[in-house]
Amino acid sequence: MKLTGARILLECLLEQGVDTVFGYPGGTILNVYDALYDYRDKITHIRTAHEQGAAHAADGYARSTGKVGVCFATSGPGATNLVTGIATAYMDSSPVVFITCNVGENLIGRDSFQEVDITGITMPITKCNYLVRHADQLADIVREGFAIARSGRPGPVLIDILKNATAEETEYAFLPREKHHTRGRLAALIGRASHDMTAPEPDIEDIDTLAHLIGEAERPLIICGGGVVRGRAHEELAEFAQKVDAPVAITVMGAGGFNGRNPLTTGMIGMHGSQASNMAVDACDLLIALGCRFSDRVALNPATFAKQAVIVQVDIDRSEINKNVQTSHHIVGDVKRVLSLLNERIGQKDNKAWKDYVFSFPTETEYELTGEALTPKQISDIVARTAPWDTIVATDVGQHQIWVTQHFHYDYPGQLLTSGGFGSMGFGLGAAIGAKISHPDKTVLHITGDGSFRMNCNELATVAYYDLPIITIIFDNRTLGMVRQWQTLIYNQRYCETDIKKEPDFVKLAEAYGLSGRRVNNAADFEAALKEALTCGHGYVIDAVIDVDEKVRPMVNGGDHITQFLLN
Amino acid sequence: MRKNRYTLAVLVDNESGVLSQVSRLFSRKGYNIESLAVGTTDTPTVSRITIEVMAEDDARARLLCNQLRKLFPVHSVKLLDSSHSIRRELVLIKVKAGTTEARSEIIQIANIFRGSVIDVAPTSLTIAVIGEEAKTDAIETLLEKHGILELVRTGVVALERGAYTIDDDTKEKGEFNYGKVAFS
Ligand SMILES: Cc1ncc(C[n+]2csc(CCOP(=O)(O)OP(=O)(O)O)c2C)c(N)n1
């Protein structure tokens, strides 16, 4: 069957089971949008207010479903507007396929209108990217691109298609997804020895060594990293932790990988880690890191990190092994598979004395109530007891992000959507849109700060247009709180350019978009507003006013030893 | 910190953009490429890149290999052991040679190094020499007094000694197991 490149692209999306695309149209991608008109009963397109919002939405869709997200944008500024979104997905290993179109072959290389070398720009922030010159390459490349995005350690892929390739007609034959690996580029790629398109099968000797180490250990500690979430290995981890009888510290990216209410959890680890987590790192004799790259926000000082312990790293990506922290043993493989192999081999351990020691330290910071004013902890507690247990939380970046990571208890992978690796302010609302589109029956909260919200609040237009009952909660401290906290503690209270003295009326802003909003100053009003938001059935913005000096606690300064708390 | 020189052999798809992808990986990870040579192999769709880089230690060099292996156009990567591989570089040196005396001395030097005179002009000679840096650096020093007009190096190319090839042992366990402690 002869089809245009544009139709082939859409057919290939159907091969992948794609039913939702986020994006924004423009000149060079018009052939694709024109074809989409005929596919609108099979593929739902969500048009955001800005391409960055579309990128974050596709990412939020991918993180919350575990499926590959898809995002369209036009050439030039459309493509460059995706860049922060692509980098965000890359740093957190989120599988998203970005499709951009570029000017036609006759115009390429001439600085034509809206021409940009987006494959060059995105080279370091994609797993791989492609420039498709002709329609006859398209199906093969799209099939390979999707396989790469979701295989091994997932990540974003960008496919840039020249406009002529979307117009040209060429032969297309449907190929079911299960057969993709048997043909074309993908078959060649899989045939090559050096690539692990499927997760490497863990080495049994390595597994046995770890089982042996577990048998010997008296003070084991497990770190649950983002790999547990991406690999959906939460059930295996629950069994593993219970058998090893070990405390489990959770990274920001690991939230949801281990039930936050499980008595074995020590809470968050690292820069804003709980005392229990960080003290346990310092004292453990065996540290098992699952899908965690020991970033500078977790390990802080790699030279002094867990120096009493035999450090064991389990990761699907062998280039992560020993990258940041030198380990003594490692297993390369899918954490789900590794844990189930381990679970078959280990017996029930009992580490009561060790657990008593670890849990003598708090797993969560206790905050004192400061008079009448609403506190971040109160907001978190009220949300935790008022919103349904399976509420999806999408955050922006700053103090509010850490507060809700510390104080909500995440029960399953994909429940917390947050930009942990790249720290992109403005991620939250787009991500919440992606999550709500894929989970219409779940409550979706967008937790933000007044600074982050102003970055991409334009997406309230999308919330209103598609009538998505997303609840935005602004931790409104009238400052760029996290930066200000560093200025308070490390820069002698020189508050350069952080305080926002005059801010927009967020309630009126919500109303301008056709949504509801309420500004609250105390716990009772917050609870009432949240209840109203949960039942109103449309988008709602709660502007929750908190004190400018509220701090994220504990805190260890970057590069310091993990128990050298600057704040308790 | 003291750094050592490492030689990496990399087989890649012979496609546009691949070389920049490979070389950018080094700059992205904070390494400066000392030498880079690239050309097609006996399989026309595959190119071989030889890269020399200064790294802190073996573990870092192996980490770079693993990061290279993650690039999809990369087929195989091997860290070449200097004692088990042959490294060669071609250097072309254009030297001032205005007088007969200078000419004969330059030709003599070239002969000693088994170099050859590949261009003769009224006021200059161009010499080609093949070898490792020790040799090419030495001839460069000797020719300096005559005045070097221009100098170009191809970058080092290298192969393992014996019948080993880049395809042997690229997935060898030892290469991935760096840093593992023997537990009994
Ligand atoms: C795009 C972007 N720009 C700048 C930063 C640096 N930054 C990190 S946290 C922060 C403050 C965020 O303020 P706000 O959204 O009000 O959250 P709060 O910390 O007050 O909760 C800033 C500016 C960032 N992470 N992302």
Short mmCIF file of N, CA, C and O in Angstrom, two decimals, chain A residues 511-559:
data_model
loop_
_atom_site.label_atom_id
_atom_site.label_comp_id
_atom_site.label_asym_id
_atom_site.label_seq_id
_atom_site.Cartn_x
_atom_site.Cartn_y
_atom_site.Cartn_z
N GLU A 511 -9.14 32.29 37.55
CA GLU A 511 -10.46 32.67 37.05
C GLU A 511 -10.39 33.18 35.61
O GLU A 511 -11.29 32.92 34.82
N ALA A 512 -9.31 33.86 35.30
CA ALA A 512 -9.16 34.37 33.94
C ALA A 512 -9.12 33.22 32.93
O ALA A 512 -9.56 33.37 31.79
N TYR A 513 -8.60 32.08 33.37
CA TYR A 513 -8.56 30.91 32.50
C TYR A 513 -9.87 30.12 32.56
O TYR A 513 -9.98 29.06 31.94
N GLY A 514 -10.81 30.58 33.37
CA GLY A 514 -12.08 29.87 33.49
C GLY A 514 -12.06 28.79 34.56
O GLY A 514 -12.90 27.90 34.58
N LEU A 515 -11.07 28.84 35.45
CA LEU A 515 -10.97 27.85 36.53
C LEU A 515 -11.34 28.51 37.85
O LEU A 515 -11.54 29.72 37.89
N SER A 516 -11.38 27.71 38.91
CA SER A 516 -11.66 28.29 40.22
C SER A 516 -10.37 28.42 41.00
O SER A 516 -9.39 27.73 40.72
N GLY A 517 -10.41 29.25 42.01
CA GLY A 517 -9.22 29.41 42.84
C GLY A 517 -9.59 29.95 44.19
O GLY A 517 -10.69 30.49 44.40
N ARG A 518 -8.68 29.75 45.15
CA ARG A 518 -8.91 30.28 46.49
C ARG A 518 -7.58 30.52 47.17
O ARG A 518 -6.66 29.71 47.01
N ARG A 519 -7.52 31.63 47.88
CA ARG A 519 -6.29 31.93 48.62
C ARG A 519 -6.55 31.61 50.08
O ARG A 519 -7.58 32.01 50.63
N VAL A 520 -5.65 30.85 50.72
CA VAL A 520 -5.88 30.44 52.11
C VAL A 520 -4.66 30.74 52.96
O VAL A 520 -3.52 30.68 52.49
N ASN A 521 -4.92 31.03 54.26
CA ASN A 521 -3.85 31.40 55.19
C ASN A 521 -3.73 30.47 56.38
O ASN A 521 -2.81 30.60 57.17
N ASN A 522 -4.71 29.57 56.55
CA ASN A 522 -4.64 28.70 57.72
C ASN A 522 -5.13 27.30 57.38
O ASN A 522 -5.72 27.07 56.31
N ALA A 523 -4.86 26.37 58.29
CA ALA A 523 -5.11 24.96 58.04
C ALA A 523 -6.59 24.69 57.73
O ALA A 523 -6.91 23.93 56.80
N ALA A 524 -7.49 25.30 58.49
CA ALA A 524 -8.92 25.02 58.30
C ALA A 524 -9.37 25.46 56.91
O ALA A 524 -10.08 24.72 56.21
N ASP A 525 -8.93 26.64 56.50
CA ASP A 525 -9.32 27.14 55.18
C ASP A 525 -8.70 26.29 54.08
O ASP A 525 -9.31 26.04 53.04
N PHE A 526 -7.46 25.84 54.33
CA PHE A 526 -6.82 25.01 53.32
C PHE A 526 -7.60 23.72 53.13
O PHE A 526 -7.88 23.29 52.00
N GLU A 527 -7.99 23.12 54.23
CA GLU A 527 -8.72 21.86 54.15
C GLU A 527 -10.05 22.06 53.42
O GLU A 527 -10.42 21.26 52.55
N ALA A 528 -10.73 23.14 53.73
CA ALA A 528 -12.01 23.43 53.07
C ALA A 528 -11.80 23.63 51.57
O ALA A 528 -12.56 23.09 50.74
N ALA A 529 -10.74 24.37 51.22
CA ALA A 529 -10.48 24.64 49.80
C ALA A 529 -10.16 23.33 49.08
O ALA A 529 -10.63 23.07 47.96
N LEU A 530 -9.38 22.47 49.73
CA LEU A 530 -9.00 21.20 49.10
C LEU A 530 -10.24 20.33 48.87
O LEU A 530 -10.39 19.72 47.81
N LYS A 531 -11.12 20.31 49.86
CA LYS A 531 -12.34 19.50 49.72
C LYS A 531 -13.18 20.01 48.56
O LYS A 531 -13.72 19.23 47.78
N GLU A 532 -13.25 21.34 48.46
CA GLU A 532 -14.01 21.93 47.37
C GLU A 532 -13.36 21.56 46.02
O GLU A 532 -14.03 21.15 45.08
N ALA A 533 -12.03 21.65 46.01
CA ALA A 533 -11.30 21.36 44.77
C ALA A 533 -11.51 19.91 44.35
O ALA A 533 -11.67 19.60 43.17
N LEU A 534 -11.52 19.00 45.33
CA LEU A 534 -11.65 17.57 45.02
C LEU A 534 -13.01 17.21 44.45
O LEU A 534 -13.15 16.23 43.73
N THR A 535 -14.01 18.03 44.77
CA THR A 535 -15.35 17.68 44.31
C THR A 535 -15.86 18.57 43.18
O THR A 535 -16.88 18.26 42.58
N CYS A 536 -15.16 19.67 42.90
CA CYS A 536 -15.74 20.63 41.95
C CYS A 536 -15.76 20.12 40.50
O CYS A 536 -16.53 20.59 39.68
N GLY A 537 -14.86 19.17 40.18
CA GLY A 537 -14.90 18.59 38.84
C GLY A 537 -14.20 19.36 37.75
O GLY A 537 -14.26 19.00 36.58
N HIS A 538 -13.52 20.43 38.11
CA HIS A 538 -12.71 21.12 37.11
C HIS A 538 -11.42 21.65 37.75
O HIS A 538 -11.21 21.47 38.95
N GLY A 539 -10.59 22.26 36.95
CA GLY A 539 -9.30 22.74 37.44
C GLY A 539 -9.46 23.75 38.58
O GLY A 539 -10.41 24.55 38.58
N TYR A 540 -8.55 23.68 39.53
CA TYR A 540 -8.69 24.51 40.73
C TYR A 540 -7.29 24.90 41.21
O TYR A 540 -6.38 24.06 41.22
N VAL A 541 -7.14 26.17 41.58
CA VAL A 541 -5.84 26.62 42.07
C VAL A 541 -5.99 27.05 43.53
O VAL A 541 -6.80 27.92 43.84
N ILE A 542 -5.20 26.40 44.41
CA ILE A 542 -5.20 26.82 45.81
C ILE A 542 -3.90 27.57 46.08
O ILE A 542 -2.82 27.01 45.94
N ASP A 543 -4.05 28.83 46.43
CA ASP A 543 -2.88 29.65 46.73
C ASP A 543 -2.70 29.60 48.24
O ASP A 543 -3.38 30.29 48.99
N ALA A 544 -1.80 28.70 48.68
CA ALA A 544 -1.62 28.47 50.12
C ALA A 544 -0.46 29.32 50.63
O ALA A 544 0.70 29.07 50.29
N VAL A 545 -0.79 30.31 51.44
CA VAL A 545 0.21 31.26 51.90
C VAL A 545 0.97 30.68 53.09
O VAL A 545 0.39 30.31 54.10
N ILE A 546 2.29 30.59 52.94
CA ILE A 546 3.13 30.10 54.04
C ILE A 546 4.20 31.15 54.35
O ILE A 546 4.39 32.10 53.59
N ASP A 547 4.90 30.93 55.45
CA ASP A 547 5.90 31.91 55.87
C ASP A 547 7.11 31.88 54.94
O ASP A 547 7.53 30.83 54.47
N VAL A 548 7.69 33.04 54.73
CA VAL A 548 8.83 33.18 53.82
C VAL A 548 10.06 32.44 54.35
O VAL A 548 10.94 32.04 53.57
N ASP A 549 10.13 32.23 55.66
CA ASP A 549 11.33 31.63 56.24
C ASP A 549 11.22 30.13 56.50
O ASP A 549 12.12 29.56 57.12
N GLU A 550 10.15 29.50 56.05
CA GLU A 550 10.05 28.04 56.23
C GLU A 550 11.22 27.37 55.51
O GLU A 550 11.59 27.78 54.41
N LYS A 551 11.78 26.35 56.15
CA LYS A 551 12.95 25.69 55.54
C LYS A 551 12.73 24.21 55.33
O LYS A 551 11.95 23.58 56.03
N VAL A 552 13.46 23.70 54.36
CA VAL A 552 13.48 22.26 54.16
C VAL A 552 14.52 21.70 55.12
O VAL A 552 15.66 22.16 55.14
N ARG A 553 14.11 20.74 55.91
CA ARG A 553 15.01 20.14 56.90
C ARG A 553 14.92 18.63 56.81
O ARG A 553 13.86 18.12 56.46
N PRO A 554 15.92 17.89 57.12
CA PRO A 554 17.28 18.35 57.39
C PRO A 554 17.95 18.84 56.12
O PRO A 554 17.40 18.72 55.03
N MET A 555 19.16 19.35 56.27
CA MET A 555 19.92 19.73 55.09
C MET A 555 21.41 19.49 55.34
O MET A 555 21.94 19.84 56.39
N VAL A 556 22.04 18.86 54.35
CA VAL A 556 23.49 18.69 54.35
C VAL A 556 23.98 19.48 53.15
O VAL A 556 23.39 19.40 52.07
N ASN A 557 25.02 20.25 53.34
CA ASN A 557 25.53 21.07 52.24
C ASN A 557 26.17 20.17 51.16
O ASN A 557 26.75 19.13 51.47
N GLY A 558 26.06 20.58 49.90
CA GLY A 558 26.63 19.82 48.79
C GLY A 558 28.10 19.52 49.03
O GLY A 558 28.85 20.41 49.43
N GLY A 559 28.51 18.28 48.84
CA GLY A 559 29.93 17.92 48.97
C GLY A 559 30.36 17.58 50.39
O GLY A 559 31.44 17.05 50.60
#
